[in-house]
Amino acid sequence: MDEAAAMFSFLASSGALPKTHVFYEQVHSFCSRALGLVDDPLLPTLYFALTRFQSAIQFNSKPVASYLLTGRGKHGIGRHTQQTMHEFVETHNLSFLSPRTVVRNAPPGHFSSGVIKEDVELCIKMCIEKECLSIKNLLVQGYLCCVSTDEMAIKPALEYSAMHRSIVGLVDPEHISYEDVETLAAASNEEVVKYLVEHEFVTQAREVRVASLDDKVDFPIGVFYGGNKGGEVHIQSLFDKIINVTERCLNCLKEDTNCVFYCENCFANKEVDEKCSEAGYVNWHPLLRPCEACLRDGQVCTRLIPIAWSTDCDPKQKSFMNTMLNSRDKYPYHVPIPDCPHNIKSVRSSEFWHWIDINGFLINVRLLLLLRRESDEMKKSVTLKALRNKDRMDVETAVEIHRQKVQDNITENLLATTLIPELEFKNWKRNGSGTLEYPVGIAFLPKYSKLFVTDRLRHAVLMADVHCPVNVSLIAGGVEPGYSNGHGRKAKFRNPAGIVATDDLLYICDQGNSKIRVVNIRSLFCHASQIPSDEDHSDNNDDDCATRRVRQVRIEDLVLTSENDVPGLQSPFALCASKTPELSLFVSDVNLHKVFRISDIQRIEEDMHGLIKELATFGRSSVLLSLSITNDNRRLLIGDSGEILSGIHICDVGDGHLIRTVSGISGPTGIAVTDAGNVFVSSGREHSIYYFRETEFVEGDNRPLKIYGGDRPGHCDGT
């Protein structure tokens, strides 16, 4: 008789362990149910103490205890299903002692970076036990799996590890020994601070997991500790270390040797070469080839086949994904994919941040939020949480805004909403109430979905992304009024006004300095490796081309020359550009009451040059505050806010001949012509926006239509 059974028999027969004791009832219940002698409905009657005990801990115990008392079900079928004796014993145990759980199989935690080969070996054995999806022939048993890596932020700190009896928390060295601590303890405070500054702290833990493609096995096999630094080369190094261990077979893992089964020559030629044929290989594809050791010993090569690598979507991972896809000789069957959460986040972010087209309507979450306030049907169709989500991580928004009811309730009426400052998300730091003080000029760059705004009182140029909420960045000036060229905030403006945006350059009327300034914005959008390194750069100690540098715009003057005796600019205000491949600028001067044309804009040596020509002259009472050009580049629209003759002058682009003046708009301060031929004019005196078709306005005699605003100033979003 087993020793435990004999002792239990003695305690029970002697009366020391009464039959009403909860332990006796638990043993009796367990054995009788395992042998199928008692039906479940009779348990409360037969085992009174055990039933009371189970009721007492029912809502206080975790599955750790409940699995022991009530079972965990037969592989999802249910715990009341008829089970054999062996199945009952297996399913009634503490949860962490189940042979299929990660808790039982997982080794103790460790503070050393790398993949643990014992865990890979255990993972292979679990795949064998569960008969996971595999590729097999007479020589190879390969279990198809996906290797996934994910980063988790760690608060940088030095801590004592009782397991290793050392201080951990640095990237290198990973462990500070007792002798090193004694040396630091004897050093001065300055030396200790210098040591900590020179050694990078661990701020991230990159977990490595292996999951079989049929999802029967999902197991952690390693972790890599590191800091925030590192680019594509660093990620490639980590991936190579992971693959070096996960692709080893069971025999090579036990012997701790390299597992060689890939032949570059065979893979390139798609046939077994002479050397491999002599060694005994019959397949050229690496998935079907045993390793050299197993082939030599005549054993089946049992290993994992990580055909997919799932990872998050940081720029360094994306760069290495492209490298992997373009290096099939080195990574013949590995396919990189963004993991599911980041795929969902990408969809979520794109729907939330960018403007999208739904049934011909340009829609943004902000506009849907505005519609929800004014439409009861929209309130029923989409939740407020989905539209006001601040952290942009709720995937419900991407689903809700594409519902048919939401699309059906999108109104055809025009909508007005405020982008700057942010009114919905009160704590949005990059778009607060004081972001703009006196915006004058605005230009939109569709290529990058960016708005550029000049602020007259801040003497600055700002950039805003057309997102929700909008992020606003100061890119030039903004410190104090003055005049100086340079980079970013080191440059100075005085009352900047009109602005024009091209792919790489901004042209700005610097009214207070009587100049046209040029802002090079290429560094804001190009790859970091293309930014020249100078004294204003900040490396992140990368070895690859993804070295981060300070992205500052460069500001310079547009040097103007003339063939005739053209007066110099005194107070340039409005600015627009032609819509032809050869760029021409049109600028108004409020002091000279003239409009000038600037052509032949090009860089000569170190400076930007342009040829200026007087195009049109107006009366001394005119105040030329806005300019725009028609789509056919034949007509120039000039907004005149003068007291005597206020309206829109239509002039010929070639010779400046005045075709006609359209009245009916008092104090036009801004004109915009869309590619579809729609013209919008803002009126500073009437606090309104007017609309008309380009052909009707230029060629006909129709009056513009007021679409926004009223006679009184105010601020209110709506339809």
XYZ file of C-alpha atoms in Angstrom:
719
model
C 0.000 0.000 0.000
C 1.181 3.522 -0.764
C 2.590 5.349 2.263
C 0.110 8.241 1.995
C -2.829 5.825 1.635
C -1.681 3.856 4.691
C -1.409 6.964 6.858
C -4.810 8.226 5.727
C -6.319 4.800 6.471
C -4.832 4.841 9.983
C -6.129 8.348 10.776
C -9.616 7.514 9.516
C -9.897 4.086 11.196
C -8.559 5.355 14.531
C -11.159 8.120 14.656
C -8.542 10.886 14.778
C -9.849 12.108 11.412
C -13.661 12.184 11.713
C -15.810 11.592 8.663
C -17.324 15.053 9.097
C -13.916 16.711 8.665
C -13.642 18.770 5.487
C -10.388 17.048 4.496
C -11.994 13.576 4.815
C -14.975 14.704 2.773
C -12.692 16.229 0.123
C -10.706 12.994 -0.255
C -13.855 10.842 -0.218
C -15.600 13.138 -2.707
C -12.587 13.281 -5.014
C -12.131 9.508 -5.094
C -15.822 8.637 -5.451
C -16.349 11.149 -8.262
C -13.197 10.009 -10.039
C -14.495 6.415 -9.971
C -17.981 7.522 -11.045
C -19.694 6.282 -7.875
C -21.547 9.514 -6.981
C -23.724 11.783 -9.101
C -23.182 15.546 -8.815
C -26.733 16.332 -7.526
C -26.081 14.186 -4.419
C -22.859 15.973 -3.423
C -24.427 18.653 -1.132
C -26.262 15.961 0.816
C -23.354 13.537 1.180
C -20.630 16.110 1.871
C -22.115 18.830 4.076
C -18.818 20.314 5.385
C -17.206 20.353 1.946
C -20.246 22.064 0.427
C -20.180 24.782 3.103
C -16.453 25.262 2.529
C -16.898 25.595 -1.232
C -19.693 28.133 -0.753
C -17.541 30.163 1.637
C -14.643 30.513 -0.795
C -16.695 30.656 -3.984
C -16.253 34.410 -4.537
C -12.927 34.799 -2.759
C -10.760 32.186 -4.431
C -9.187 32.423 -7.847
C -9.172 29.547 -10.355
C -6.120 28.290 -8.462
C -8.420 26.754 -5.795
C -11.693 26.426 -7.695
C -10.096 24.094 -10.240
C -9.141 21.756 -7.382
C -12.607 21.725 -5.822
C -14.917 21.894 -8.827
C -12.703 21.071 -11.803
C -11.849 23.037 -14.918
C -13.890 21.127 -17.466
C -12.838 18.585 -20.016
C -10.993 20.733 -22.541
C -13.810 23.271 -22.698
C -16.691 20.770 -22.797
C -17.748 21.477 -19.206
C -16.965 20.118 -15.778
C -20.253 18.165 -15.523
C -19.399 16.077 -18.588
C -18.919 12.378 -17.983
C -15.168 11.820 -17.586
C -12.933 8.825 -17.182
C -10.949 8.309 -14.009
C -7.766 9.695 -15.551
C -9.571 12.693 -17.056
C -11.196 13.541 -13.725
C -7.863 13.439 -11.857
C -6.242 15.588 -14.534
C -8.931 18.281 -14.534
C -9.263 18.560 -10.724
C -6.043 20.141 -9.572
C -4.633 23.516 -8.650
C -4.573 25.586 -11.831
C -0.856 26.322 -11.789
C -0.036 22.603 -11.535
C -1.820 21.713 -14.759
C 0.778 20.311 -17.171
C -0.427 22.598 -19.991
C -0.135 25.938 -18.231
C 2.581 28.518 -18.724
C 2.868 28.984 -14.951
C 3.875 25.369 -14.426
C 6.375 25.282 -17.279
C 7.786 28.797 -17.052
C 11.253 29.099 -15.507
C 12.043 31.688 -12.831
C 12.519 35.273 -13.963
C 15.904 36.384 -15.188
C 17.699 39.671 -15.727
C 19.950 38.605 -18.602
C 19.018 39.451 -22.184
C 18.573 36.652 -24.676
C 16.524 33.643 -25.719
C 16.569 30.758 -23.236
C 17.279 27.533 -25.110
C 15.614 25.430 -22.390
C 12.372 27.324 -23.059
C 12.680 26.701 -26.804
C 13.247 23.012 -26.075
C 10.158 22.960 -23.857
C 8.169 24.737 -26.555
C 9.100 22.044 -29.097
C 8.036 19.320 -26.656
C 4.693 21.071 -26.114
C 4.177 21.185 -29.896
C 4.912 17.460 -30.062
C 2.495 16.729 -27.216
C -0.337 18.780 -28.729
C 0.357 17.634 -32.300
C 0.626 21.175 -33.636
C 0.564 22.061 -37.312
C 3.805 20.922 -38.905
C 5.725 20.132 -42.072
C 7.174 16.643 -42.006
C 8.894 14.065 -44.124
C 11.170 11.135 -43.348
C 13.965 13.420 -42.128
C 12.263 16.565 -40.777
C 9.474 17.372 -38.319
C 9.053 21.160 -38.432
C 6.360 22.907 -36.395
C 5.091 26.070 -38.073
C 5.056 28.998 -35.694
C 5.183 32.759 -35.387
C 7.814 34.598 -33.386
C 6.480 37.789 -31.831
C 8.311 40.592 -30.065
C 6.761 43.390 -28.080
C 8.297 46.217 -26.095
C 7.240 47.198 -22.606
C 8.414 50.382 -20.919
C 10.303 49.997 -17.641
C 10.928 52.740 -15.146
C 14.711 53.255 -15.069
C 16.099 52.313 -11.671
C 18.868 50.367 -9.964
C 17.616 47.447 -7.871
C 19.165 44.591 -5.932
C 18.551 41.091 -7.305
C 18.663 38.490 -4.550
C 18.751 35.746 -7.186
C 21.941 37.036 -8.806
C 23.268 38.853 -5.730
C 24.007 41.907 -7.821
C 22.630 45.309 -8.780
C 20.575 45.288 -11.986
C 19.103 48.097 -14.052
C 21.851 49.029 -16.529
C 22.121 47.929 -20.140
C 25.850 47.328 -19.837
C 26.928 45.911 -17.481
C 23.740 43.944 -16.819
C 24.941 43.076 -13.307
C 26.941 45.302 -10.979
C 28.868 42.961 -8.694
C 29.594 43.463 -5.014
C 33.175 44.454 -5.844
C 31.961 47.128 -8.286
C 29.583 48.489 -5.654
C 32.446 48.697 -3.152
C 34.512 50.637 -5.691
C 31.663 53.070 -6.358
C 30.977 53.454 -2.636
C 34.528 54.663 -2.121
C 34.303 57.146 -5.014
C 33.201 60.755 -4.776
C 29.680 61.902 -5.612
C 30.913 63.439 -8.856
C 32.460 60.135 -9.949
C 29.292 58.212 -9.098
C 27.159 60.672 -11.071
C 29.580 60.464 -14.005
C 29.379 56.658 -13.930
C 25.581 56.695 -14.020
C 25.497 59.285 -16.802
C 27.894 57.281 -18.975
C 26.007 53.991 -18.533
C 22.594 53.600 -20.147
C 19.692 52.543 -17.942
C 17.258 49.799 -18.922
C 14.033 51.478 -20.027
C 12.470 48.748 -22.168
C 11.962 45.006 -22.021
C 11.397 43.280 -25.376
C 9.544 40.045 -24.735
C 9.927 37.195 -27.230
C 7.143 34.640 -27.654
C 6.530 31.659 -29.902
C 3.013 30.733 -31.002
C 2.105 27.759 -33.182
C 0.078 28.643 -36.251
C -2.859 26.571 -35.001
C -2.705 28.494 -31.695
C -2.262 25.389 -29.569
C 1.006 26.659 -28.091
C 1.833 30.219 -27.084
C 4.902 30.420 -24.904
C 7.498 33.043 -23.835
C 11.050 32.074 -24.711
C 13.145 35.120 -23.872
C 13.506 38.809 -23.173
C 15.926 41.531 -24.237
C 16.546 44.479 -21.945
C 17.664 47.771 -23.419
C 17.242 51.517 -23.644
C 15.446 53.768 -26.084
C 18.412 54.043 -28.408
C 18.812 51.802 -31.398
C 17.670 51.718 -34.995
C 17.280 49.193 -37.792
C 20.696 47.616 -37.234
C 19.863 47.048 -33.579
C 16.534 45.371 -34.424
C 18.233 43.182 -37.034
C 20.810 42.094 -34.465
C 18.044 41.145 -32.007
C 16.138 39.213 -34.667
C 19.239 37.273 -35.717
C 19.869 36.318 -32.081
C 16.276 35.114 -31.743
C 16.332 33.076 -34.946
C 19.710 31.568 -34.079
C 18.108 29.808 -31.083
C 14.499 29.250 -32.159
C 15.517 27.463 -35.376
C 17.670 24.897 -33.572
C 16.404 21.332 -33.415
C 16.029 19.354 -30.188
C 19.375 17.621 -30.597
C 21.275 20.851 -31.285
C 19.587 22.536 -28.317
C 20.680 19.724 -26.016
C 24.229 19.785 -27.375
C 24.224 23.618 -27.529
C 25.556 23.636 -31.085
C 24.564 25.571 -34.193
C 21.832 23.992 -36.302
C 22.888 24.262 -39.964
C 20.342 23.235 -42.603
C 20.243 26.201 -45.001
C 22.348 26.232 -48.155
C 22.417 29.546 -49.961
C 23.565 27.984 -53.222
C 20.775 25.386 -53.259
C 18.157 27.995 -52.421
C 19.370 30.378 -55.122
C 19.426 27.691 -57.855
C 16.279 25.902 -56.614
C 18.034 22.530 -56.798
C 20.353 20.436 -54.667
C 23.960 21.088 -55.602
C 26.617 18.418 -55.864
C 28.109 19.016 -52.420
C 24.770 18.720 -50.604
C 23.783 15.721 -52.705
C 26.929 13.899 -51.639
C 26.097 14.731 -48.000
C 22.711 13.022 -48.390
C 20.332 15.950 -48.959
C 17.428 15.413 -51.348
C 15.579 18.765 -50.980
C 16.796 22.261 -51.794
C 14.224 24.143 -49.687
C 15.454 24.824 -46.128
C 12.077 23.910 -44.583
C 12.445 20.325 -45.825
C 16.108 19.823 -44.994
C 17.404 18.268 -41.755
C 20.353 19.853 -40.028
C 23.836 18.504 -40.696
C 24.076 16.866 -37.258
C 20.746 15.006 -37.525
C 21.517 13.920 -41.092
C 24.891 12.608 -39.984
C 23.433 10.755 -36.990
C 20.410 9.441 -38.892
C 17.879 11.153 -36.586
C 14.670 13.023 -37.362
C 15.350 16.769 -37.171
C 12.581 18.094 -34.894
C 12.510 21.870 -34.697
C 10.397 25.016 -34.854
C 9.890 26.780 -38.175
C 9.259 30.486 -37.474
C 7.815 31.538 -40.821
C 6.388 34.812 -39.472
C 7.740 37.584 -37.283
C 5.106 39.713 -35.579
C 6.228 42.997 -34.080
C 5.133 46.523 -33.284
C 5.348 49.340 -35.801
C 8.060 51.729 -34.662
C 10.179 53.260 -37.461
C 13.119 50.989 -36.662
C 10.948 47.880 -36.962
C 9.431 49.156 -40.200
C 12.880 49.778 -41.666
C 14.012 46.267 -40.836
C 10.770 44.821 -42.244
C 11.632 46.362 -45.607
C 15.194 45.073 -45.353
C 13.948 41.566 -44.562
C 11.545 41.528 -47.506
C 14.333 42.645 -49.841
C 16.857 40.090 -48.503
C 15.297 36.746 -49.375
C 18.734 35.141 -49.609
C 19.286 35.778 -45.898
C 15.668 35.456 -44.759
C 14.270 32.916 -47.258
C 10.911 32.143 -45.626
C 10.508 34.700 -42.839
C 7.578 37.082 -43.324
C 7.404 40.236 -41.151
C 3.938 41.437 -40.149
C 2.695 44.094 -37.715
C 1.018 42.447 -34.756
C -2.763 42.531 -34.423
C -2.996 45.318 -31.809
C -0.804 47.604 -33.917
C -2.766 46.745 -37.049
C -5.944 47.793 -35.275
C -4.254 50.902 -33.903
C -3.106 51.824 -37.409
C -6.650 51.592 -38.752
C -7.968 53.389 -35.698
C -5.429 56.186 -35.954
C -5.873 56.696 -39.685
C -9.635 56.981 -39.309
C -9.366 59.268 -36.329
C -6.527 61.543 -37.371
C -7.002 62.082 -41.081
C -9.846 63.385 -43.152
C -11.611 60.601 -45.049
C -14.066 60.493 -47.936
C -17.398 58.796 -47.221
C -19.932 58.778 -50.049
C -18.415 61.897 -51.560
C -18.256 63.804 -48.268
C -15.048 64.934 -46.607
C -15.515 63.726 -43.038
C -13.509 64.057 -39.869
C -14.348 62.969 -36.356
C -14.584 66.624 -35.359
C -17.284 67.258 -37.956
C -19.188 64.160 -36.865
C -19.010 65.441 -33.305
C -20.485 68.731 -34.488
C -23.282 66.928 -36.322
C -24.006 64.831 -33.258
C -24.747 67.971 -31.242
C -27.261 69.232 -33.776
C -28.854 65.992 -35.001
C -30.891 63.604 -32.870
C -30.508 60.882 -35.486
C -26.720 61.186 -35.359
C -26.852 60.894 -31.563
C -28.568 57.543 -31.964
C -26.071 56.374 -34.580
C -22.711 57.083 -32.943
C -21.619 57.314 -29.313
C -20.037 60.367 -27.764
C -17.200 58.240 -26.401
C -16.141 57.199 -29.893
C -15.919 60.803 -31.096
C -14.351 62.356 -28.006
C -11.744 59.679 -27.435
C -8.610 61.565 -26.475
C -5.893 58.936 -26.624
C -7.005 57.642 -30.058
C -6.660 54.022 -28.967
C -10.333 53.036 -28.903
C -10.963 50.902 -31.983
C -14.718 51.446 -31.704
C -14.434 54.755 -33.543
C -13.131 53.109 -36.712
C -16.133 50.774 -36.658
C -18.814 53.249 -35.639
C -18.142 56.025 -38.139
C -18.555 53.595 -41.051
C -21.966 52.395 -39.954
C -24.636 52.907 -42.584
C -26.790 54.971 -40.209
C -23.925 57.392 -39.620
C -23.318 57.831 -43.328
C -27.016 58.280 -44.044
C -27.252 61.082 -41.472
C -24.367 63.148 -42.840
C -25.971 66.414 -43.833
C -25.420 68.221 -47.115
C -25.311 71.542 -45.282
C -21.986 73.296 -44.865
C -20.278 72.925 -41.512
C -17.972 75.248 -39.595
C -15.722 73.966 -36.824
C -12.730 75.388 -34.973
C -9.362 73.711 -35.523
C -7.208 76.168 -33.579
C -7.451 76.507 -30.614
C -8.682 73.144 -29.373
C -12.080 73.482 -27.707
C -13.134 69.869 -27.152
C -10.044 68.399 -25.507
C -9.360 71.110 -22.954
C -5.998 69.712 -21.842
C -4.508 69.336 -25.319
C -1.092 70.889 -24.723
C -0.100 71.530 -28.336
C -3.210 73.510 -29.195
C -4.199 75.635 -26.225
C -6.268 78.787 -26.047
C -3.230 81.051 -26.504
C -1.792 79.265 -29.532
C -2.753 82.053 -31.941
C -2.896 85.770 -31.174
C -3.407 87.436 -34.569
C -3.416 84.947 -37.485
C -3.105 86.684 -40.846
C -1.807 84.345 -43.530
C -2.681 80.695 -44.030
C -1.490 78.119 -46.565
C -2.362 74.442 -46.948
C 0.089 71.809 -48.192
C -1.975 68.789 -49.337
C 1.076 66.568 -49.839
C 1.706 66.419 -46.092
C -1.743 67.498 -44.847
C -0.256 70.526 -43.098
C -1.438 74.063 -42.465
C 1.050 76.915 -42.180
C -0.073 80.057 -40.359
C 1.600 83.427 -39.843
C 0.863 85.211 -36.571
C 1.203 88.990 -36.703
C 1.516 89.605 -32.956
C 3.679 86.592 -32.148
C 5.927 87.421 -35.139
C 6.001 83.714 -35.870
C 5.250 80.986 -38.389
C 3.365 77.950 -37.089
C 2.624 74.543 -38.567
C -0.543 72.558 -37.832
C -1.486 69.045 -38.900
C -5.067 68.662 -40.072
C -5.833 66.042 -37.459
C -8.261 65.777 -34.604
C -7.201 67.270 -32.283
C -4.882 69.514 -34.272
C -1.237 69.616 -33.209
C 0.416 73.027 -33.607
C 4.178 73.562 -33.749
C 6.165 76.788 -33.821
C 8.666 76.395 -36.664
C 10.117 79.887 -37.155
C 10.427 83.116 -35.168
C 8.196 83.685 -32.194
C 10.800 84.946 -29.722
C 10.699 88.689 -30.328
C 10.151 91.042 -33.284
C 13.172 91.892 -35.378
C 15.052 90.831 -38.456
C 17.536 87.986 -38.769
C 17.918 84.857 -40.852
C 18.923 81.468 -39.510
C 17.278 78.300 -38.255
C 13.988 77.920 -36.416
C 13.452 80.277 -33.517
C 16.792 81.969 -34.077
C 15.269 83.764 -37.064
C 13.191 86.891 -36.450
C 10.150 88.367 -38.192
C 8.237 91.593 -37.753
C 4.501 91.387 -38.454
C 4.500 88.497 -40.972
C 1.427 88.426 -43.223
C 0.689 86.577 -46.484
C 2.105 83.093 -47.047
C 2.436 80.635 -49.947
C 3.420 76.955 -49.567
C 5.185 74.760 -52.120
C 6.540 71.233 -51.641
C 9.755 72.352 -49.956
C 9.504 76.119 -49.437
C 7.323 78.743 -47.794
C 7.240 82.301 -49.150
C 6.199 84.847 -46.508
C 5.511 88.574 -46.617
C 7.539 90.053 -43.748
C 5.599 93.316 -43.662
C 7.500 95.039 -40.866
C 10.865 94.351 -42.512
C 9.651 95.117 -46.073
C 10.886 91.756 -47.358
C 9.809 88.451 -48.830
C 11.245 85.657 -46.671
C 11.855 82.070 -47.764
C 11.471 79.206 -45.283
C 12.953 75.838 -46.264
C 10.638 73.195 -44.760
C 12.275 70.175 -46.398
C 13.831 69.032 -43.125
C 10.358 68.692 -41.578
C 9.327 65.879 -43.907
C 12.408 64.160 -45.358
C 14.167 61.121 -43.894
C 16.496 62.020 -41.056
C 19.521 60.709 -42.954
C 19.021 63.459 -45.556
C 19.297 66.250 -42.999
C 22.837 67.685 -43.082
C 24.733 67.358 -39.849
C 25.874 70.639 -38.333
C 26.296 72.192 -34.926
C 22.524 72.035 -34.365
C 22.073 68.272 -34.441
C 21.419 65.632 -31.840
C 22.548 62.041 -32.424
C 20.996 59.022 -30.777
C 24.196 56.983 -31.137
C 22.804 54.858 -33.961
C 25.003 53.085 -36.448
C 22.457 53.275 -39.248
C 20.943 56.077 -41.290
C 18.072 56.703 -38.888
C 20.141 59.090 -36.788
C 17.783 61.639 -35.339
C 18.649 65.279 -35.834
C 17.027 68.491 -34.749
C 14.461 69.276 -37.443
C 14.753 73.033 -37.858
C 13.644 75.052 -40.852
C 16.037 77.461 -42.527
C 14.977 81.079 -43.137
C 16.505 83.400 -45.747
C 15.572 86.408 -47.896
C 14.228 86.382 -51.422
C 16.571 88.810 -53.169
C 14.548 90.876 -55.658
C 15.969 92.460 -58.798
C 14.207 94.361 -61.601
C 14.878 95.202 -65.219
C 13.094 98.551 -64.943
C 13.077 101.138 -62.198
C 10.659 99.262 -59.911
C 10.304 100.691 -56.406
C 11.284 98.431 -53.554
C 8.652 96.814 -51.398
C 7.591 98.935 -48.436
C 4.770 96.997 -46.790
C 4.142 93.636 -48.527
C 0.980 92.014 -47.229
C -0.953 89.594 -49.462
C 0.728 86.828 -51.443
C -0.367 84.153 -53.905
C 1.293 81.866 -56.450
C 0.533 80.841 -60.011
C -0.698 77.301 -60.664
C 1.828 76.530 -63.377
C 4.999 74.418 -63.267
C 7.069 77.603 -63.451
C 6.382 79.369 -60.163
C 5.409 83.035 -60.137
C 4.470 85.019 -57.034
C 2.027 87.915 -56.816
C 2.390 90.306 -53.878
C 0.417 93.380 -52.819
C 1.927 96.405 -51.072
C -0.520 98.287 -48.829
C 1.657 101.425 -48.707
C 2.374 101.640 -52.430
C -1.179 100.494 -53.379
C 0.382 98.255 -56.020
C 0.507 94.591 -57.006
C 3.826 93.125 -58.153
C 4.739 89.944 -59.999
C 7.877 87.988 -59.033
C 9.139 85.468 -61.599
C 12.330 83.546 -62.468
C 12.681 82.408 -58.862
C 15.847 80.358 -58.518
C 18.835 79.774 -56.294
C 22.020 81.500 -57.401
C 24.961 80.350 -55.325
C 23.851 80.787 -51.695
C 20.812 83.071 -52.146
C 17.306 82.833 -53.565
C 16.682 85.381 -56.338
C 13.586 86.603 -58.160
C 12.736 89.134 -60.856
C 10.114 91.684 -59.687
C 7.789 93.573 -62.020
C 5.015 96.062 -61.299
C 1.685 94.598 -62.427
C -1.171 96.889 -61.304
C -1.684 100.179 -59.453
C -4.769 101.283 -57.520
C -5.960 104.480 -55.837
C -4.521 105.849 -52.634
C -7.656 104.841 -50.745
C -7.218 101.170 -51.627
C -6.146 98.620 -49.002
C -5.025 95.461 -50.818
C -5.296 92.712 -48.184
C -5.921 89.542 -50.212
C -4.866 87.894 -53.467
C -5.731 84.735 -55.366
C -5.467 83.407 -58.901
C -7.991 81.502 -60.996
C -7.462 77.900 -62.058
C -6.672 78.842 -65.651
C -3.923 81.241 -64.446
C -5.441 84.054 -66.498
C -7.166 86.183 -63.860
C -5.891 87.667 -60.628
C -8.428 88.305 -57.851
C -7.453 91.250 -55.622
C -9.335 91.982 -52.408
C -9.624 95.722 -51.706
C -10.754 96.674 -48.175
C -10.644 100.423 -48.765
C -13.367 102.706 -47.436
C -14.325 104.224 -50.807
C -14.314 101.236 -53.163
C -14.457 97.954 -51.309
C -14.688 94.764 -53.366
C -12.825 92.289 -55.562
C -10.750 93.588 -58.482
C -10.350 91.159 -61.397
C -7.153 91.802 -63.367
C -5.375 90.116 -66.244
C -2.342 88.159 -65.060
C -0.269 89.069 -68.088
C -0.470 92.873 -68.206
C -2.427 93.742 -65.034
C -5.337 95.194 -67.008
C -8.389 95.736 -64.752
C -11.280 93.720 -66.200
C -13.929 94.670 -63.656
C -14.590 95.182 -59.955
C -17.147 93.113 -58.060
C -18.827 94.950 -55.231
C -21.118 93.535 -52.583
C -18.396 92.236 -50.287
C -17.367 94.753 -47.657
C -13.776 94.533 -46.486
C -12.532 91.321 -48.190
C -9.628 89.981 -46.125
C -9.104 86.565 -47.701
C -9.724 84.829 -51.039
C -9.416 81.103 -51.800
C -9.993 79.356 -55.136
C -10.378 75.566 -55.031
C -9.405 73.126 -57.780
C -13.115 72.528 -58.404
C -13.615 76.193 -59.296
C -15.252 77.329 -56.067
C -14.302 80.748 -54.724
C -14.559 81.648 -51.036
C -14.114 85.211 -49.763
C -13.966 86.281 -46.124
C -15.319 89.680 -45.084
C -13.674 91.290 -42.072
C -16.342 93.948 -41.720
C -19.362 91.707 -42.064
C -17.796 88.775 -40.171
C -18.980 86.480 -42.952
C -17.801 84.147 -45.696
C -19.103 84.403 -49.263
C -19.194 81.755 -51.953
C -19.576 81.728 -55.735
C -18.500 79.763 -58.770
C -15.357 80.961 -60.501
C -16.921 81.139 -63.974
C -19.968 83.056 -62.736
C -17.858 85.499 -60.805
C -15.179 86.239 -63.392
C -17.238 86.155 -66.568
C -20.762 86.913 -65.329
C -22.276 89.594 -63.168
C -23.754 87.481 -60.364
C -23.527 88.547 -56.763
C -21.786 86.230 -54.287
C -23.774 84.153 -51.798
C -23.240 84.528 -48.045
C -22.824 81.049 -46.543
C -21.395 81.684 -43.061
C -21.697 84.293 -40.363
C -23.812 87.369 -39.804
C -23.520 91.079 -39.181
C -22.247 90.749 -35.621
C -18.921 89.283 -34.524
C -18.828 86.133 -32.425
C -17.589 82.579 -32.215
C -19.924 79.619 -32.660
C -19.430 76.352 -34.548
C -22.341 74.813 -36.420
C -24.121 74.310 -39.744
